[in-house]
PDB file of C-alpha atoms in Angstrom:
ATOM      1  CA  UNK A  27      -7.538  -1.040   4.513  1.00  0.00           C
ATOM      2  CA  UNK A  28      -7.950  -0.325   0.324  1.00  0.00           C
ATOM      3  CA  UNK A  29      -9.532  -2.923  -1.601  1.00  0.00           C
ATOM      4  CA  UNK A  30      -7.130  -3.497  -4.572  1.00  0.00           C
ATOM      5  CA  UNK A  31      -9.286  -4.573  -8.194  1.00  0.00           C
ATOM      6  CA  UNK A  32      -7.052  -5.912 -10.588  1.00  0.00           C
ATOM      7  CA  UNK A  33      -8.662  -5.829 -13.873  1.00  0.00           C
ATOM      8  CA  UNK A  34      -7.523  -6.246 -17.796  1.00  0.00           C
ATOM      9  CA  UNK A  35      -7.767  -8.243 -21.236  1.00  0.00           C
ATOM     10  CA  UNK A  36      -7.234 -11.975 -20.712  1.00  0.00           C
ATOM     11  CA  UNK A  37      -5.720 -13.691 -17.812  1.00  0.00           C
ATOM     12  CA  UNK A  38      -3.546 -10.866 -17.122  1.00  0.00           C
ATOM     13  CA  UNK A  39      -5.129  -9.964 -13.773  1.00  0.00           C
ATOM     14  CA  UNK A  40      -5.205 -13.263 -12.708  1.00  0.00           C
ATOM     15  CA  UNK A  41      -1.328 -13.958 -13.343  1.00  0.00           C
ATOM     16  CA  UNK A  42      -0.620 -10.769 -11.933  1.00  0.00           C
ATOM     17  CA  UNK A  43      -2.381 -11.595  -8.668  1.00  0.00           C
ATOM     18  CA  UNK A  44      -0.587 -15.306  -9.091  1.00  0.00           C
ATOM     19  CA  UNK A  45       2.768 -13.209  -8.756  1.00  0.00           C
ATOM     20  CA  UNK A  46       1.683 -11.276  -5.693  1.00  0.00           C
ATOM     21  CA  UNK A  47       0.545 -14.681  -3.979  1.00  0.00           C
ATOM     22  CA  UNK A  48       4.388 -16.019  -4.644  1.00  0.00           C
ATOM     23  CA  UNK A  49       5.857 -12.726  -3.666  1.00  0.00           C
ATOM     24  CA  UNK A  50       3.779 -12.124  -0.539  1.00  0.00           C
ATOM     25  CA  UNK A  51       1.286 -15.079  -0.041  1.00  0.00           C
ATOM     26  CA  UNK A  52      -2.617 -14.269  -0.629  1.00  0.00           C
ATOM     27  CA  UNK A  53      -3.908 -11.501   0.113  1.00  0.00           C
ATOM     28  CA  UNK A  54      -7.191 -11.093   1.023  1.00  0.00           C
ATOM     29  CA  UNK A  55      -7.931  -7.283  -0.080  1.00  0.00           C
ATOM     30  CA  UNK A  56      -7.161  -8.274  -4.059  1.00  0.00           C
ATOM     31  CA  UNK A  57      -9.676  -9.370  -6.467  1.00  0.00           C
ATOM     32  CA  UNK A  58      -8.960  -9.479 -10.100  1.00  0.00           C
ATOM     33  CA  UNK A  59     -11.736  -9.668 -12.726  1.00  0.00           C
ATOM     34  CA  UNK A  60     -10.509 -10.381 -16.102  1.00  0.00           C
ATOM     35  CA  UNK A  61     -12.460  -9.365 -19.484  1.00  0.00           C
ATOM     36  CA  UNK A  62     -12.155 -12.549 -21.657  1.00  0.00           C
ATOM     37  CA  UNK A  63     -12.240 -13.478 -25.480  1.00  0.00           C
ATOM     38  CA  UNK A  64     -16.081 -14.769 -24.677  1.00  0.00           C
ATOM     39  CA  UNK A  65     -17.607 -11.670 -22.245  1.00  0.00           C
ATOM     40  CA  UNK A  66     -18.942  -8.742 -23.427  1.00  0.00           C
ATOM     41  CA  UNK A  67     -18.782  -5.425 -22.234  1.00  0.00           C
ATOM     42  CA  UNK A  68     -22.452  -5.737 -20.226  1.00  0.00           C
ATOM     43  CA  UNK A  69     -21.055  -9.069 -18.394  1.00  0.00           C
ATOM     44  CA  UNK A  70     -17.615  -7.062 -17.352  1.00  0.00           C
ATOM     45  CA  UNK A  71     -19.859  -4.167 -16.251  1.00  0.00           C
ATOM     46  CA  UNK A  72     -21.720  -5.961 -14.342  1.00  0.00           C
ATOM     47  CA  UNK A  73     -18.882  -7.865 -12.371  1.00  0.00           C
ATOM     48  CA  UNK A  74     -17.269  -4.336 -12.334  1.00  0.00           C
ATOM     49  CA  UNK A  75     -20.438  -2.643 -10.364  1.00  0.00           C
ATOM     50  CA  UNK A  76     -21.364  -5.688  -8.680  1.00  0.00           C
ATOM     51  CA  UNK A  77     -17.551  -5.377  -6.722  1.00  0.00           C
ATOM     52  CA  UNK A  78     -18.168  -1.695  -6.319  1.00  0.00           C
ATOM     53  CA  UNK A  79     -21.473  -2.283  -4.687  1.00  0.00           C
ATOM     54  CA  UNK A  80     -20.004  -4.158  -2.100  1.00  0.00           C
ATOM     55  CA  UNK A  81     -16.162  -2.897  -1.262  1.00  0.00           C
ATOM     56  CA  UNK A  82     -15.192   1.151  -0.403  1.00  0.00           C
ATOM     57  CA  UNK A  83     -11.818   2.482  -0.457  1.00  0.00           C
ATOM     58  CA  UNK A  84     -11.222   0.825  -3.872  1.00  0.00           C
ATOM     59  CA  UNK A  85      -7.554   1.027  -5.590  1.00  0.00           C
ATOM     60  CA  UNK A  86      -8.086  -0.222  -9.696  1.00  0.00           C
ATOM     61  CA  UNK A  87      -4.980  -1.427 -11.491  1.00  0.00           C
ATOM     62  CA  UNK A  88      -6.137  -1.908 -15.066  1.00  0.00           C
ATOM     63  CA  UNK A  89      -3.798  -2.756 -17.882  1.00  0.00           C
ATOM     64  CA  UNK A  90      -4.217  -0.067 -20.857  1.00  0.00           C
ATOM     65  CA  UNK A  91      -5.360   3.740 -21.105  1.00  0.00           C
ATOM     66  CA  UNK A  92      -8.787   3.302 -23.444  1.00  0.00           C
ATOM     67  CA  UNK A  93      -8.966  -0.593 -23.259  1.00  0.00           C
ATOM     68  CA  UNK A  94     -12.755  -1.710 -22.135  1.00  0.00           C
ATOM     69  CA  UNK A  95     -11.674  -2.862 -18.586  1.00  0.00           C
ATOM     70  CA  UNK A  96     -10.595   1.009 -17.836  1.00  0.00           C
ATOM     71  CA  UNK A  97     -12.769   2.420 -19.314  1.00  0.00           C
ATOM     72  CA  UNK A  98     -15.898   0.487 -18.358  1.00  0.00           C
ATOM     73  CA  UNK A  99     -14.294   0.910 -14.250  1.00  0.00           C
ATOM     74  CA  UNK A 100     -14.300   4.925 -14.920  1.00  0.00           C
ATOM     75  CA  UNK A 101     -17.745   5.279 -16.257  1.00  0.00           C
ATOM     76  CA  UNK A 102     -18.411   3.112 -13.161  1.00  0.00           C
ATOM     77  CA  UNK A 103     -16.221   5.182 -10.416  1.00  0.00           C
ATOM     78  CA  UNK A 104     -16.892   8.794 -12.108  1.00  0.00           C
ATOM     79  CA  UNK A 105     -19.419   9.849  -8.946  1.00  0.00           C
ATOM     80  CA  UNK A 106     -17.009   7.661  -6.007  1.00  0.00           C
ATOM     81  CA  UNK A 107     -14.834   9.787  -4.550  1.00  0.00           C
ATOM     82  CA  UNK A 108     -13.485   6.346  -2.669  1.00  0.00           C
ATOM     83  CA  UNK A 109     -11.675   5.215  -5.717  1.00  0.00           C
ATOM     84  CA  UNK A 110      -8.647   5.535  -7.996  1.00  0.00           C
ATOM     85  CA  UNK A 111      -7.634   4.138 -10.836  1.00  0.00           C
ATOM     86  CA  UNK A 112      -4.406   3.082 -12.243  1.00  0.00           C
ATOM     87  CA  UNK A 113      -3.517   2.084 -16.076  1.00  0.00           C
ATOM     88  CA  UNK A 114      -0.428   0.663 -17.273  1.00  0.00           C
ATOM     89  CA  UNK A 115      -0.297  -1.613 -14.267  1.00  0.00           C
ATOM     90  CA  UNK A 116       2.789  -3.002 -13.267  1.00  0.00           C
ATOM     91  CA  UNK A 117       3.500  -5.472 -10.358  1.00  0.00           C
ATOM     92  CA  UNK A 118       6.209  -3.274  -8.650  1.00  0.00           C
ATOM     93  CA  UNK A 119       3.702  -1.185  -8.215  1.00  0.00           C
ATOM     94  CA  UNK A 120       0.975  -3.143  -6.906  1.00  0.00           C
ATOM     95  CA  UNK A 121       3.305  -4.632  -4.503  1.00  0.00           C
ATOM     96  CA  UNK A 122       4.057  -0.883  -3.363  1.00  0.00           C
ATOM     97  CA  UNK A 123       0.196  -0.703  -3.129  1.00  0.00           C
ATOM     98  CA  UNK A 124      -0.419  -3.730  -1.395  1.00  0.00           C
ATOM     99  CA  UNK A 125       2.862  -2.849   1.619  1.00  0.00           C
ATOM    100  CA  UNK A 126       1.525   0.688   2.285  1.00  0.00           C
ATOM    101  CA  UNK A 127      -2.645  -0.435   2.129  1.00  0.00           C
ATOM    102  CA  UNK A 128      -2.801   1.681   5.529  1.00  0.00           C
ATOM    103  CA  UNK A 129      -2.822   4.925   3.289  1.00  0.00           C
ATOM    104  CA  UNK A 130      -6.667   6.100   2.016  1.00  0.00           C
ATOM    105  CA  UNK A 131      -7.132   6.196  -1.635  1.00  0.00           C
ATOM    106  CA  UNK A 132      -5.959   9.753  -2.262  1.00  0.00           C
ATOM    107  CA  UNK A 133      -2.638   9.656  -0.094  1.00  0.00           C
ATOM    108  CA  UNK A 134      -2.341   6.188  -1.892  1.00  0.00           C
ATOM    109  CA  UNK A 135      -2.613   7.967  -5.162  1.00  0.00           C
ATOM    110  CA  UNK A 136       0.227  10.657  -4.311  1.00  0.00           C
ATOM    111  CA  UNK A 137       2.177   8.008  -3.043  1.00  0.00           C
ATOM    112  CA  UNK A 138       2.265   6.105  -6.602  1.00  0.00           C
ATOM    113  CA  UNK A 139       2.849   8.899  -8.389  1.00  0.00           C
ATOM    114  CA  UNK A 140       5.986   9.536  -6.894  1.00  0.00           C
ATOM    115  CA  UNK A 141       7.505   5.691  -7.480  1.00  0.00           C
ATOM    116  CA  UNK A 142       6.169   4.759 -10.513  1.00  0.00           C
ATOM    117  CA  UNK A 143       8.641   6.276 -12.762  1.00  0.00           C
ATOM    118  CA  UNK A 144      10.822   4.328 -10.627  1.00  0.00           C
ATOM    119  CA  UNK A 145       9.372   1.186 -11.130  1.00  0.00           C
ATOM    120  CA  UNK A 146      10.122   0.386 -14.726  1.00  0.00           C
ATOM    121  CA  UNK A 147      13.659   1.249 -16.807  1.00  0.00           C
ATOM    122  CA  UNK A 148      16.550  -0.283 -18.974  1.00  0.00           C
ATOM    123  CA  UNK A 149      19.270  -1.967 -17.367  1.00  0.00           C
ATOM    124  CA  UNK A 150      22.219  -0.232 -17.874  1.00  0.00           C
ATOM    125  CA  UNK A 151      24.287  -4.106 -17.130  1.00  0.00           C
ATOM    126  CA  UNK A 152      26.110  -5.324 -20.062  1.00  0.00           C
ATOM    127  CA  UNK A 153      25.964  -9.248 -19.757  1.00  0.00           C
ATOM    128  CA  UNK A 154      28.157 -10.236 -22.721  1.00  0.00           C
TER     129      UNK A 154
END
């Protein structure tokens, strides 16, 4: 089973992972560590490596391409093969993530790639 991190500016992991406890009741392989107005980047990296020390088979969701949160979890993951990370987070995908947690990292990554363009578009329903 993956270890999911959900990580990201403000209390964004921690409503996303509010969502997926509605949706599909807790689940114990997500954590979410969120990089507040009052940390700084040494107190995220050290929550950030402290979870690496102890999980494997790690799956990161992290909210923005370049923000500190992703890019503080790469400099951290560059020598793990175990882990892959994910920007632009959205819940229909970590709910994909979370219902197919059997795969390893790297089928897990494959798998993602293929749905995510699916996973966010306009509605095409006119509601007037």
């Amino acid at each position: 089973m993956n270890k999911i991190l959900i990580t990201g500016h403000g209390h964004l992991p921690d409503s996303f992972n509010e969502s997926i406890n509605m949706l599909m009741g807790y689940q114990t392989n997500v954590t979410t560590i969120n990089f507040l107005d009052n940390m700084g980047v040494n107190e995220l990296k050290s929550q950030i490596s402290n979870y690496f020390d102890k999980n494997k088979n790690i799956l990161v969701f992290c909210d923005l391409l370049g923000g500190t949160p992703f890019n503080v979890t790469s400099l951290i993951a560059k020598d793990r093969d175990d882990v892959e990370i994910v920007y632009g987070m959205n819940l229909p995908v970590i709910l994909e993530a979370i219902t197919n947690n059997e795969m390893n990292v790297k089928d897990m990554k494959q798998h993602l790639s293929k749905i995510m363009t699916e996973s966010i578009a306009f509605s095409d329903l006119n509601l007037s």
